[in-house]
Amino acid sequence: MSVVIISLFIIIAVVAVVTVAMTGLKGRGSLSVGKKNKAAVIREATKRLAQNPNDSTALLMVGDIYFQDQDWEKAYASYAPLLDQMSERIPSEQFEISLRYGISAMKTDRFVEAKKGLLLAKNINPNHFEINYNLGYIYYIQKEYEKAVPFLRKALLTQPDNVMALKYLGYTLQSLRKYQEALPSLKKVLDVQPDNKEALFAMGECFYEVGSNDQALKIFTHLRVSPEVGPRAALYAGLIRMRAGQLEKSIEDFEIGLKHDGIPLDIMNELRYNLAAARIKTQDLQKALIQLKEIQTVSPGYKDVASLIMRYQELNQNKNLHTYLMAGQSEFVGLCRRIVRAFPNAKVKILDISVLATYTDIVAEIDTPKWADLVIFRFFRSQGSVGELVLRDFHGRIKEMKAGKGICMTAGTFTEEARRFTEGRPLDLFDKNRLNKVLNAIG
């Protein structure tokens, strides 16, 4: 008799636990089964599923427990078979199963299945916050930003102050380059989470893109030392300062960015590339070349690094060429005077110097043992090609000044048309190779 009573109590207990588990489906957070009772429910459900893998009662029992415990893989496996049994259920149960299936799929990175479940649930309750938020989040993750926006906006109609929905709406609008629209959402996030570095960085990017550089710089300078966003913030801060001509401060920004650990390769390359550019502008070619060679080592073919290394390595080794191309105007003119005075086997008297935007002319009397005449020297600092029209203009000045000869020097090249124009005319052309010989000769 006592054995029968004990068995009866066990049956009653199991039925009670199953009943509690089933009622958990009616509303989130209503399940309050203890660990021992959960284990009993799972054992009972497992036995039933061994006999019938599509046993809906057993699937609901374990699905509810796994969902509440956030065991998403098992929750997904429990709710997936129930989707084929939806016609047997009332709308409220259909909604709960679809929603939980969608959320479990999303949490396990099954985004196609997640959208299927969430959209089924949306057909039943189109204004539900979790449905709209999660669909917006999934589309954001998949970079389908235009699709993400309406879902996130609809989620915020239900919960206007939800930080996660505000954050991803801000990020989505930023990704769509709607920077001005993104700012209010990001500001609301930061009102609640002032230490949210990612949201603050996103706000800085939006300010940068709409031209509010002072506000952007304030944010990026603050974030330069952040382990999460520091390298990117330092890059932006350096770019803003470099464009403003604050070269030493931009160098400091880029160097702070490079001190971080675990920098993504694309950000590291950009930091080094722009640090090299700033170093070149301050004429510190040796340190600029160090950065360029670092990029070349890890990312061969990155932008124009290879050609920059060739160019500035040569300038770093040739002081006069460096002065010719990169020094200030007074130093450049001083070098041109030295070139004119170094005319071989001649007495030289400089009569006039004209400094224009694209070239510098020096008029000099040249007296050699074989001839004496007025010579005009024209110096181009550009490394591009000098064409025929430029030489026609130069030839016109030679005739106007009644000079005997014109010498044209460039750090670049002359076009074929330009060279043909000089035939039979008192013009002598010095391209980069001939110019280098002159620069080396004057020491």
CSV table of C-alpha atoms in Angstrom, one decimal:
chain,number,residue,atom,x,y,z
A,1,MET,CA,0.0,0.0,0.0
A,2,SER,CA,2.8,2.4,1.0
A,3,VAL,CA,4.6,1.7,-2.3
A,4,VAL,CA,1.4,2.6,-4.2
A,5,ILE,CA,1.1,5.9,-2.3
A,6,ILE,CA,4.7,6.8,-2.9
A,7,SER,CA,4.4,6.1,-6.6
A,8,LEU,CA,1.2,8.2,-6.7
A,9,PHE,CA,3.1,11.1,-5.1
A,10,ILE,CA,5.9,10.9,-7.7
A,11,ILE,CA,3.4,10.9,-10.5
A,12,ILE,CA,1.6,13.9,-9.0
A,13,ALA,CA,5.0,15.7,-8.6
A,14,VAL,CA,6.0,15.2,-12.2
A,15,VAL,CA,2.6,16.3,-13.5
A,16,ALA,CA,2.9,19.4,-11.4
A,17,VAL,CA,6.3,20.2,-12.7
A,18,VAL,CA,5.1,19.7,-16.3
A,19,THR,CA,2.2,21.9,-15.6
A,20,VAL,CA,4.4,24.7,-14.4
A,21,ALA,CA,6.7,24.3,-17.4
A,22,MET,CA,3.7,24.5,-19.7
A,23,THR,CA,2.4,27.6,-18.1
A,24,GLY,CA,5.8,29.2,-18.6
A,25,LEU,CA,4.9,29.4,-22.3
A,26,LYS,CA,2.2,31.9,-21.6
A,27,GLY,CA,4.5,34.8,-20.6
A,28,ARG,CA,8.2,35.4,-20.4
A,29,GLY,CA,9.6,35.2,-16.9
A,30,SER,CA,6.7,33.1,-15.5
A,31,LEU,CA,8.8,30.0,-15.3
A,32,SER,CA,10.1,29.4,-11.7
A,33,VAL,CA,11.1,25.8,-11.8
A,34,GLY,CA,14.0,24.9,-9.5
A,35,LYS,CA,17.1,23.1,-10.8
A,36,LYS,CA,15.9,19.7,-9.6
A,37,ASN,CA,12.4,20.2,-11.1
A,38,LYS,CA,14.0,21.3,-14.4
A,39,ALA,CA,16.1,18.2,-14.5
A,40,ALA,CA,13.0,16.1,-13.9
A,41,VAL,CA,11.1,17.9,-16.7
A,42,ILE,CA,14.0,17.5,-19.1
A,43,ARG,CA,14.3,13.8,-18.3
A,44,GLU,CA,10.5,13.3,-18.8
A,45,ALA,CA,10.6,15.3,-22.0
A,46,THR,CA,13.7,13.4,-23.3
A,47,LYS,CA,11.9,10.1,-22.8
A,48,ARG,CA,8.9,11.3,-24.8
A,49,LEU,CA,11.0,12.7,-27.6
A,50,ALA,CA,12.9,9.4,-27.8
A,51,GLN,CA,9.6,7.8,-28.7
A,52,ASN,CA,8.3,10.7,-30.8
A,53,PRO,CA,10.8,13.5,-31.9
A,54,ASN,CA,7.9,15.8,-32.9
A,55,ASP,CA,6.0,15.4,-29.5
A,56,SER,CA,4.8,19.1,-29.2
A,57,THR,CA,4.2,18.9,-25.5
A,58,ALA,CA,7.7,17.6,-24.8
A,59,LEU,CA,9.3,20.2,-27.2
A,60,LEU,CA,7.4,23.0,-25.4
A,61,MET,CA,8.5,21.7,-22.0
A,62,VAL,CA,12.2,21.7,-22.8
A,63,GLY,CA,12.0,24.7,-25.2
A,64,ASP,CA,10.7,26.9,-22.4
A,65,ILE,CA,13.4,25.8,-20.0
A,66,TYR,CA,16.2,26.3,-22.5
A,67,PHE,CA,14.9,29.7,-23.6
A,68,GLN,CA,14.6,30.9,-20.0
A,69,ASP,CA,18.2,29.7,-19.4
A,70,GLN,CA,19.4,31.3,-22.6
A,71,ASP,CA,20.7,28.0,-23.8
A,72,TRP,CA,20.1,29.3,-27.3
A,73,GLU,CA,21.3,26.3,-29.3
A,74,LYS,CA,19.0,23.8,-27.5
A,75,ALA,CA,16.2,26.3,-27.5
A,76,TYR,CA,16.5,26.6,-31.3
A,77,ALA,CA,16.5,22.9,-31.7
A,78,SER,CA,13.3,22.7,-29.5
A,79,TYR,CA,11.3,25.4,-31.3
A,80,ALA,CA,12.3,24.5,-34.9
A,81,PRO,CA,10.1,21.4,-35.2
A,82,LEU,CA,7.2,23.3,-33.7
A,83,LEU,CA,7.1,25.7,-36.6
A,84,ASP,CA,5.6,22.9,-38.7
A,85,GLN,CA,2.8,22.4,-36.2
A,86,MET,CA,1.6,26.0,-36.0
A,87,SER,CA,-1.8,25.4,-37.6
A,88,GLU,CA,-2.8,23.4,-34.6
A,89,ARG,CA,-2.3,26.3,-32.2
A,90,ILE,CA,-4.1,29.4,-31.1
A,91,PRO,CA,-2.6,32.8,-32.3
A,92,SER,CA,-1.0,33.6,-28.9
A,93,GLU,CA,0.9,30.3,-28.9
A,94,GLN,CA,1.8,30.7,-32.6
A,95,PHE,CA,3.2,34.2,-31.7
A,96,GLU,CA,5.2,32.9,-28.7
A,97,ILE,CA,6.7,29.9,-30.7
A,98,SER,CA,7.6,32.1,-33.7
A,99,LEU,CA,9.2,34.8,-31.6
A,100,ARG,CA,11.2,32.4,-29.5
A,101,TYR,CA,12.3,30.5,-32.6
A,102,GLY,CA,13.4,33.8,-34.2
A,103,ILE,CA,15.3,35.0,-31.2
A,104,SER,CA,17.0,31.6,-30.7
A,105,ALA,CA,18.0,31.5,-34.3
A,106,MET,CA,19.4,35.1,-34.1
A,107,LYS,CA,21.4,34.3,-31.0
A,108,THR,CA,23.0,31.3,-32.8
A,109,ASP,CA,23.7,33.4,-36.0
A,110,ARG,CA,21.1,31.7,-38.1
A,111,PHE,CA,19.9,35.0,-39.6
A,112,VAL,CA,17.8,33.6,-42.4
A,113,GLU,CA,15.9,31.4,-40.0
A,114,ALA,CA,15.7,34.3,-37.5
A,115,LYS,CA,14.0,36.6,-40.0
A,116,LYS,CA,11.6,33.8,-40.9
A,117,GLY,CA,10.5,33.4,-37.3
A,118,LEU,CA,10.3,37.1,-36.4
A,119,LEU,CA,8.3,37.9,-39.6
A,120,LEU,CA,5.8,35.2,-38.7
A,121,ALA,CA,5.4,36.7,-35.3
A,122,LYS,CA,5.2,40.2,-36.8
A,123,ASN,CA,2.2,39.0,-38.8
A,124,ILE,CA,0.4,38.4,-35.5
A,125,ASN,CA,1.6,41.4,-33.6
A,126,PRO,CA,3.2,44.0,-35.9
A,127,ASN,CA,4.0,46.5,-33.1
A,128,HIS,CA,5.8,44.2,-30.7
A,129,PHE,CA,9.1,45.9,-29.6
A,130,GLU,CA,11.4,42.8,-29.6
A,131,ILE,CA,10.3,41.8,-33.1
A,132,ASN,CA,11.0,45.2,-34.7
A,133,TYR,CA,14.2,45.7,-32.7
A,134,ASN,CA,15.6,42.3,-33.6
A,135,LEU,CA,14.7,42.6,-37.2
A,136,GLY,CA,16.4,46.0,-37.4
A,137,TYR,CA,19.4,44.6,-35.6
A,138,ILE,CA,19.7,41.7,-38.0
A,139,TYR,CA,19.5,43.9,-41.1
A,140,TYR,CA,22.1,46.2,-39.5
A,141,ILE,CA,24.5,43.2,-39.0
A,142,GLN,CA,23.9,42.1,-42.6
A,143,LYS,CA,24.6,45.7,-43.8
A,144,GLU,CA,21.2,46.0,-45.3
A,145,TYR,CA,20.9,49.5,-43.7
A,146,GLU,CA,17.9,50.7,-45.7
A,147,LYS,CA,15.8,47.8,-44.5
A,148,ALA,CA,17.0,48.2,-40.9
A,149,VAL,CA,15.9,51.8,-40.4
A,150,PRO,CA,12.0,51.3,-40.6
A,151,PHE,CA,12.2,48.4,-38.1
A,152,LEU,CA,14.3,50.3,-35.6
A,153,ARG,CA,12.1,53.4,-35.9
A,154,LYS,CA,9.0,51.3,-35.3
A,155,ALA,CA,10.6,49.7,-32.3
A,156,LEU,CA,11.3,53.2,-30.9
A,157,LEU,CA,7.6,54.1,-31.3
A,158,THR,CA,6.9,51.5,-28.6
A,159,GLN,CA,9.9,52.2,-26.4
A,160,PRO,CA,11.2,55.7,-27.3
A,161,ASP,CA,14.1,55.6,-24.8
A,162,ASN,CA,15.4,52.1,-25.5
A,163,VAL,CA,19.2,52.6,-25.6
A,164,MET,CA,19.9,49.6,-27.8
A,165,ALA,CA,17.4,50.6,-30.4
A,166,LEU,CA,18.6,54.2,-30.3
A,167,LYS,CA,22.2,53.0,-30.7
A,168,TYR,CA,21.6,50.8,-33.7
A,169,LEU,CA,19.4,53.4,-35.4
A,170,GLY,CA,22.3,55.9,-34.9
A,171,TYR,CA,24.8,53.4,-36.3
A,172,THR,CA,22.6,52.5,-39.2
A,173,LEU,CA,22.0,56.2,-40.2
A,174,GLN,CA,25.7,56.8,-39.9
A,175,SER,CA,26.4,53.8,-42.2
A,176,LEU,CA,23.9,55.3,-44.7
A,177,ARG,CA,25.9,58.6,-44.5
A,178,LYS,CA,22.9,60.4,-43.0
A,179,TYR,CA,25.2,61.9,-40.4
A,180,GLN,CA,23.0,64.8,-39.3
A,181,GLU,CA,20.0,62.4,-38.8
A,182,ALA,CA,22.2,60.0,-36.8
A,183,LEU,CA,23.4,62.6,-34.2
A,184,PRO,CA,20.1,62.9,-32.1
A,185,SER,CA,19.9,59.2,-31.6
A,186,LEU,CA,23.6,59.0,-30.6
A,187,LYS,CA,23.2,61.9,-28.2
A,188,LYS,CA,20.3,60.2,-26.4
A,189,VAL,CA,22.4,57.0,-26.0
A,190,LEU,CA,25.2,59.1,-24.5
A,191,ASP,CA,22.8,60.9,-22.1
A,192,VAL,CA,22.1,57.5,-20.6
A,193,GLN,CA,25.5,55.9,-21.2
A,194,PRO,CA,28.1,58.7,-21.1
A,195,ASP,CA,30.9,56.1,-21.0
A,196,ASN,CA,29.8,54.4,-24.2
A,197,LYS,CA,33.0,54.8,-26.2
A,198,GLU,CA,31.7,53.3,-29.4
A,199,ALA,CA,28.7,55.6,-29.5
A,200,LEU,CA,30.9,58.6,-28.6
A,201,PHE,CA,33.3,57.7,-31.5
A,202,ALA,CA,30.3,57.3,-33.9
A,203,MET,CA,29.2,60.8,-32.8
A,204,GLY,CA,32.7,62.1,-33.5
A,205,GLU,CA,32.6,60.6,-37.0
A,206,CYS,CA,29.3,62.2,-37.7
A,207,PHE,CA,30.6,65.6,-36.6
A,208,TYR,CA,33.6,65.1,-38.8
A,209,GLU,CA,31.6,64.2,-41.8
A,210,VAL,CA,29.3,67.3,-41.5
A,211,GLY,CA,32.3,69.6,-41.1
A,212,SER,CA,32.0,70.3,-37.4
A,213,ASN,CA,35.7,69.7,-36.9
A,214,ASP,CA,36.0,71.5,-33.5
A,215,GLN,CA,33.4,69.2,-31.9
A,216,ALA,CA,34.8,66.2,-33.7
A,217,LEU,CA,38.4,67.0,-32.6
A,218,LYS,CA,37.3,67.4,-29.0
A,219,ILE,CA,35.8,63.9,-29.0
A,220,PHE,CA,38.7,62.2,-30.9
A,221,THR,CA,41.3,63.8,-28.6
A,222,HIS,CA,39.4,62.5,-25.6
A,223,LEU,CA,39.2,59.0,-27.1
A,224,ARG,CA,42.8,58.6,-28.3
A,225,VAL,CA,43.9,56.6,-25.3
A,226,SER,CA,40.8,54.3,-25.3
A,227,PRO,CA,41.8,50.6,-25.9
A,228,GLU,CA,38.6,50.1,-27.9
A,229,VAL,CA,38.5,53.0,-30.3
A,230,GLY,CA,41.8,54.8,-29.6
A,231,PRO,CA,43.6,54.0,-32.8
A,232,ARG,CA,40.7,55.1,-35.0
A,233,ALA,CA,40.2,58.2,-32.8
A,234,ALA,CA,43.9,59.1,-33.1
A,235,LEU,CA,43.7,58.7,-36.9
A,236,TYR,CA,40.8,61.2,-37.2
A,237,ALA,CA,42.4,63.7,-34.7
A,238,GLY,CA,45.6,63.6,-36.7
A,239,LEU,CA,43.8,64.1,-40.0
A,240,ILE,CA,41.9,67.1,-38.7
A,241,ARG,CA,45.1,68.7,-37.4
A,242,MET,CA,47.1,67.9,-40.4
A,243,ARG,CA,44.6,69.6,-42.7
A,244,ALA,CA,44.7,72.6,-40.4
A,245,GLY,CA,48.4,72.8,-40.8
A,246,GLN,CA,49.1,71.7,-37.2
A,247,LEU,CA,51.8,69.2,-38.2
A,248,GLU,CA,53.5,68.6,-34.9
A,249,LYS,CA,50.2,68.0,-33.2
A,250,SER,CA,49.1,65.7,-35.9
A,251,ILE,CA,52.3,63.7,-35.6
A,252,GLU,CA,51.6,63.4,-31.9
A,253,ASP,CA,48.1,62.0,-32.7
A,254,PHE,CA,49.3,59.4,-35.1
A,255,GLU,CA,52.0,58.3,-32.7
A,256,ILE,CA,49.5,57.9,-29.9
A,257,GLY,CA,47.4,55.8,-32.2
A,258,LEU,CA,50.3,53.5,-33.0
A,259,LYS,CA,51.1,52.8,-29.4
A,260,HIS,CA,48.0,50.7,-29.0
A,261,ASP,CA,48.1,46.9,-29.0
A,262,GLY,CA,46.1,44.8,-31.5
A,263,ILE,CA,45.5,47.5,-34.0
A,264,PRO,CA,43.6,46.3,-37.1
A,265,LEU,CA,45.9,46.2,-40.1
A,266,ASP,CA,43.9,48.7,-42.2
A,267,ILE,CA,43.9,51.3,-39.3
A,268,MET,CA,47.6,50.7,-38.6
A,269,ASN,CA,48.5,51.3,-42.3
A,270,GLU,CA,46.5,54.5,-42.4
A,271,LEU,CA,48.2,55.7,-39.2
A,272,ARG,CA,51.6,55.0,-40.6
A,273,TYR,CA,50.8,56.4,-44.0
A,274,ASN,CA,49.5,59.7,-42.6
A,275,LEU,CA,52.3,59.9,-40.1
A,276,ALA,CA,54.8,59.6,-43.0
A,277,ALA,CA,52.9,62.3,-44.9
A,278,ALA,CA,53.1,64.6,-41.9
A,279,ARG,CA,56.8,63.8,-41.5
A,280,ILE,CA,57.4,64.6,-45.2
A,281,LYS,CA,55.7,68.0,-44.7
A,282,THR,CA,58.1,68.8,-41.8
A,283,GLN,CA,60.9,67.6,-44.1
A,284,ASP,CA,61.9,64.8,-41.7
A,285,LEU,CA,62.4,62.3,-44.5
A,286,GLN,CA,64.3,59.7,-42.6
A,287,LYS,CA,61.5,59.1,-40.1
A,288,ALA,CA,58.9,59.3,-42.9
A,289,LEU,CA,60.8,56.5,-44.7
A,290,ILE,CA,60.7,54.3,-41.6
A,291,GLN,CA,56.9,54.4,-41.6
A,292,LEU,CA,56.6,53.8,-45.3
A,293,LYS,CA,58.9,50.8,-45.2
A,294,GLU,CA,56.9,49.4,-42.3
A,295,ILE,CA,53.8,49.5,-44.5
A,296,GLN,CA,55.6,48.0,-47.5
A,297,THR,CA,56.7,45.1,-45.3
A,298,VAL,CA,53.3,44.1,-44.1
A,299,SER,CA,51.1,45.3,-47.0
A,300,PRO,CA,53.1,45.3,-50.3
A,301,GLY,CA,51.3,47.4,-52.9
A,302,TYR,CA,49.5,49.6,-50.4
A,303,LYS,CA,48.5,52.9,-52.1
A,304,ASP,CA,51.5,54.7,-53.6
A,305,VAL,CA,53.9,53.6,-50.9
A,306,ALA,CA,56.4,52.0,-53.2
A,307,SER,CA,56.8,55.1,-55.4
A,308,LEU,CA,57.0,57.3,-52.3
A,309,ILE,CA,59.8,55.2,-50.9
A,310,MET,CA,61.8,55.5,-54.2
A,311,ARG,CA,61.1,59.3,-54.3
A,312,TYR,CA,62.0,60.2,-50.8
A,313,GLN,CA,64.8,57.8,-50.4
A,314,GLU,CA,66.5,59.6,-53.2
A,315,LEU,CA,65.7,63.0,-51.7
A,316,ASN,CA,67.0,61.8,-48.3
A,317,GLN,CA,70.3,60.9,-49.9
A,318,ASN,CA,70.6,64.0,-52.1
A,319,LYS,CA,70.5,67.2,-50.0
A,320,ASN,CA,70.4,69.6,-53.0
A,321,LEU,CA,67.6,67.7,-54.7
A,322,HIS,CA,65.7,67.8,-51.3
A,323,THR,CA,66.2,71.6,-51.2
A,324,TYR,CA,65.2,71.9,-54.9
A,325,LEU,CA,61.9,70.1,-54.3
A,326,MET,CA,60.9,70.6,-50.7
A,327,ALA,CA,62.7,73.6,-49.1
A,328,GLY,CA,61.1,77.0,-48.5
A,329,GLN,CA,61.1,79.6,-51.3
A,330,SER,CA,64.2,81.5,-50.1
A,331,GLU,CA,66.3,78.3,-49.8
A,332,PHE,CA,65.2,77.2,-53.3
A,333,VAL,CA,66.1,80.6,-54.8
A,334,GLY,CA,69.4,80.4,-53.1
A,335,LEU,CA,70.1,77.0,-54.6
A,336,CYS,CA,69.1,78.3,-58.1
A,337,ARG,CA,71.6,81.2,-57.7
A,338,ARG,CA,74.3,78.7,-56.8
A,339,ILE,CA,73.5,76.6,-60.0
A,340,VAL,CA,73.7,79.8,-62.2
A,341,ARG,CA,77.0,80.9,-60.6
A,342,ALA,CA,78.4,77.4,-61.1
A,343,PHE,CA,78.2,77.8,-64.9
A,344,PRO,CA,81.3,76.0,-66.1
A,345,ASN,CA,84.4,78.1,-67.0
A,346,ALA,CA,82.6,81.4,-66.9
A,347,LYS,CA,82.3,84.7,-65.0
A,348,VAL,CA,78.6,85.1,-63.9
A,349,LYS,CA,76.8,88.3,-63.0
A,350,ILE,CA,73.1,87.9,-61.9
A,351,LEU,CA,71.0,90.8,-63.1
A,352,ASP,CA,67.5,89.8,-62.1
A,353,ILE,CA,65.5,87.2,-60.3
A,354,SER,CA,61.7,86.7,-60.8
A,355,VAL,CA,59.8,84.3,-58.6
A,356,LEU,CA,56.4,83.2,-59.9
A,357,ALA,CA,53.9,80.6,-58.8
A,358,THR,CA,55.1,77.8,-61.1
A,359,TYR,CA,58.7,78.7,-61.9
A,360,THR,CA,61.6,81.0,-61.1
A,361,ASP,CA,63.6,82.9,-63.7
A,362,ILE,CA,67.1,84.2,-63.2
A,363,VAL,CA,68.7,86.6,-65.8
A,364,ALA,CA,72.5,86.5,-65.9
A,365,GLU,CA,75.4,87.8,-67.9
A,366,ILE,CA,77.7,84.9,-68.8
A,367,ASP,CA,81.2,85.5,-69.9
A,368,THR,CA,83.3,82.5,-71.1
A,369,PRO,CA,86.6,82.3,-73.0
A,370,LYS,CA,84.7,81.5,-76.2
A,371,TRP,CA,81.5,83.7,-75.9
A,372,ALA,CA,79.7,86.2,-73.7
A,373,ASP,CA,76.0,86.8,-73.7
A,374,LEU,CA,72.8,87.3,-71.7
A,375,VAL,CA,71.3,83.9,-70.5
A,376,ILE,CA,67.9,83.3,-68.9
A,377,PHE,CA,67.6,80.3,-66.6
A,378,ARG,CA,64.1,79.0,-65.8
A,379,PHE,CA,63.6,76.5,-62.9
A,380,PHE,CA,60.5,74.3,-62.5
A,381,ARG,CA,60.1,72.6,-59.1
A,382,SER,CA,57.4,70.2,-60.4
A,383,GLN,CA,58.1,66.6,-61.0
A,384,GLY,CA,55.6,66.4,-63.8
A,385,SER,CA,56.1,67.0,-67.5
A,386,VAL,CA,56.9,70.3,-69.0
A,387,GLY,CA,55.1,70.8,-72.3
A,388,GLU,CA,55.5,72.8,-75.5
A,389,LEU,CA,53.3,75.7,-74.5
A,390,VAL,CA,55.5,76.5,-71.5
A,391,LEU,CA,58.6,76.5,-73.7
A,392,ARG,CA,56.9,78.7,-76.3
A,393,ASP,CA,56.3,81.2,-73.4
A,394,PHE,CA,59.9,80.9,-72.3
A,395,HIS,CA,61.2,81.4,-75.9
A,396,GLY,CA,59.0,84.5,-76.2
A,397,ARG,CA,60.7,86.0,-73.1
A,398,ILE,CA,64.2,85.1,-74.5
A,399,LYS,CA,63.4,87.1,-77.7
A,400,GLU,CA,61.9,90.0,-75.7
A,401,MET,CA,65.0,90.2,-73.5
A,402,LYS,CA,67.3,89.8,-76.6
A,403,ALA,CA,69.1,87.0,-74.6
A,404,GLY,CA,71.4,84.7,-76.4
A,405,LYS,CA,70.2,81.6,-74.8
A,406,GLY,CA,67.7,80.0,-72.4
A,407,ILE,CA,68.3,77.1,-70.1
A,408,CYS,CA,65.2,75.3,-68.7
A,409,MET,CA,65.6,73.0,-65.7
A,410,THR,CA,63.0,70.7,-64.1
A,411,ALA,CA,62.8,68.0,-61.5
A,412,GLY,CA,60.5,66.1,-63.9
A,413,THR,CA,60.6,65.5,-67.6
A,414,PHE,CA,59.9,67.2,-70.9
A,415,THR,CA,57.3,66.0,-73.4
A,416,GLU,CA,58.3,64.9,-76.9
A,417,GLU,CA,56.6,68.0,-78.3
A,418,ALA,CA,58.6,70.2,-76.0
A,419,ARG,CA,61.9,68.6,-77.1
A,420,ARG,CA,61.0,69.0,-80.8
A,421,PHE,CA,60.2,72.7,-80.2
A,422,THR,CA,63.7,73.3,-79.1
A,423,GLU,CA,65.2,72.1,-82.4
A,424,GLY,CA,66.9,75.1,-84.1
A,425,ARG,CA,66.2,77.4,-81.1
A,426,PRO,CA,68.5,78.7,-78.4
A,427,LEU,CA,67.0,76.5,-75.7
A,428,ASP,CA,68.8,73.9,-73.6
A,429,LEU,CA,66.7,71.4,-71.6
A,430,PHE,CA,67.7,69.9,-68.3
A,431,ASP,CA,65.4,67.1,-67.1
A,432,LYS,CA,65.7,65.4,-63.7
A,433,ASN,CA,68.7,63.3,-64.7
A,434,ARG,CA,70.7,66.3,-66.0
A,435,LEU,CA,69.6,68.4,-63.1
A,436,ASN,CA,70.8,65.8,-60.7
A,437,LYS,CA,74.3,65.9,-62.3
A,438,VAL,CA,74.3,69.7,-61.8
A,439,LEU,CA,73.2,69.4,-58.2
A,440,ASN,CA,75.8,66.8,-57.5
A,441,ALA,CA,78.5,68.9,-59.1
A,442,ILE,CA,77.8,72.0,-57.0
A,443,GLY,CA,78.2,69.9,-53.8
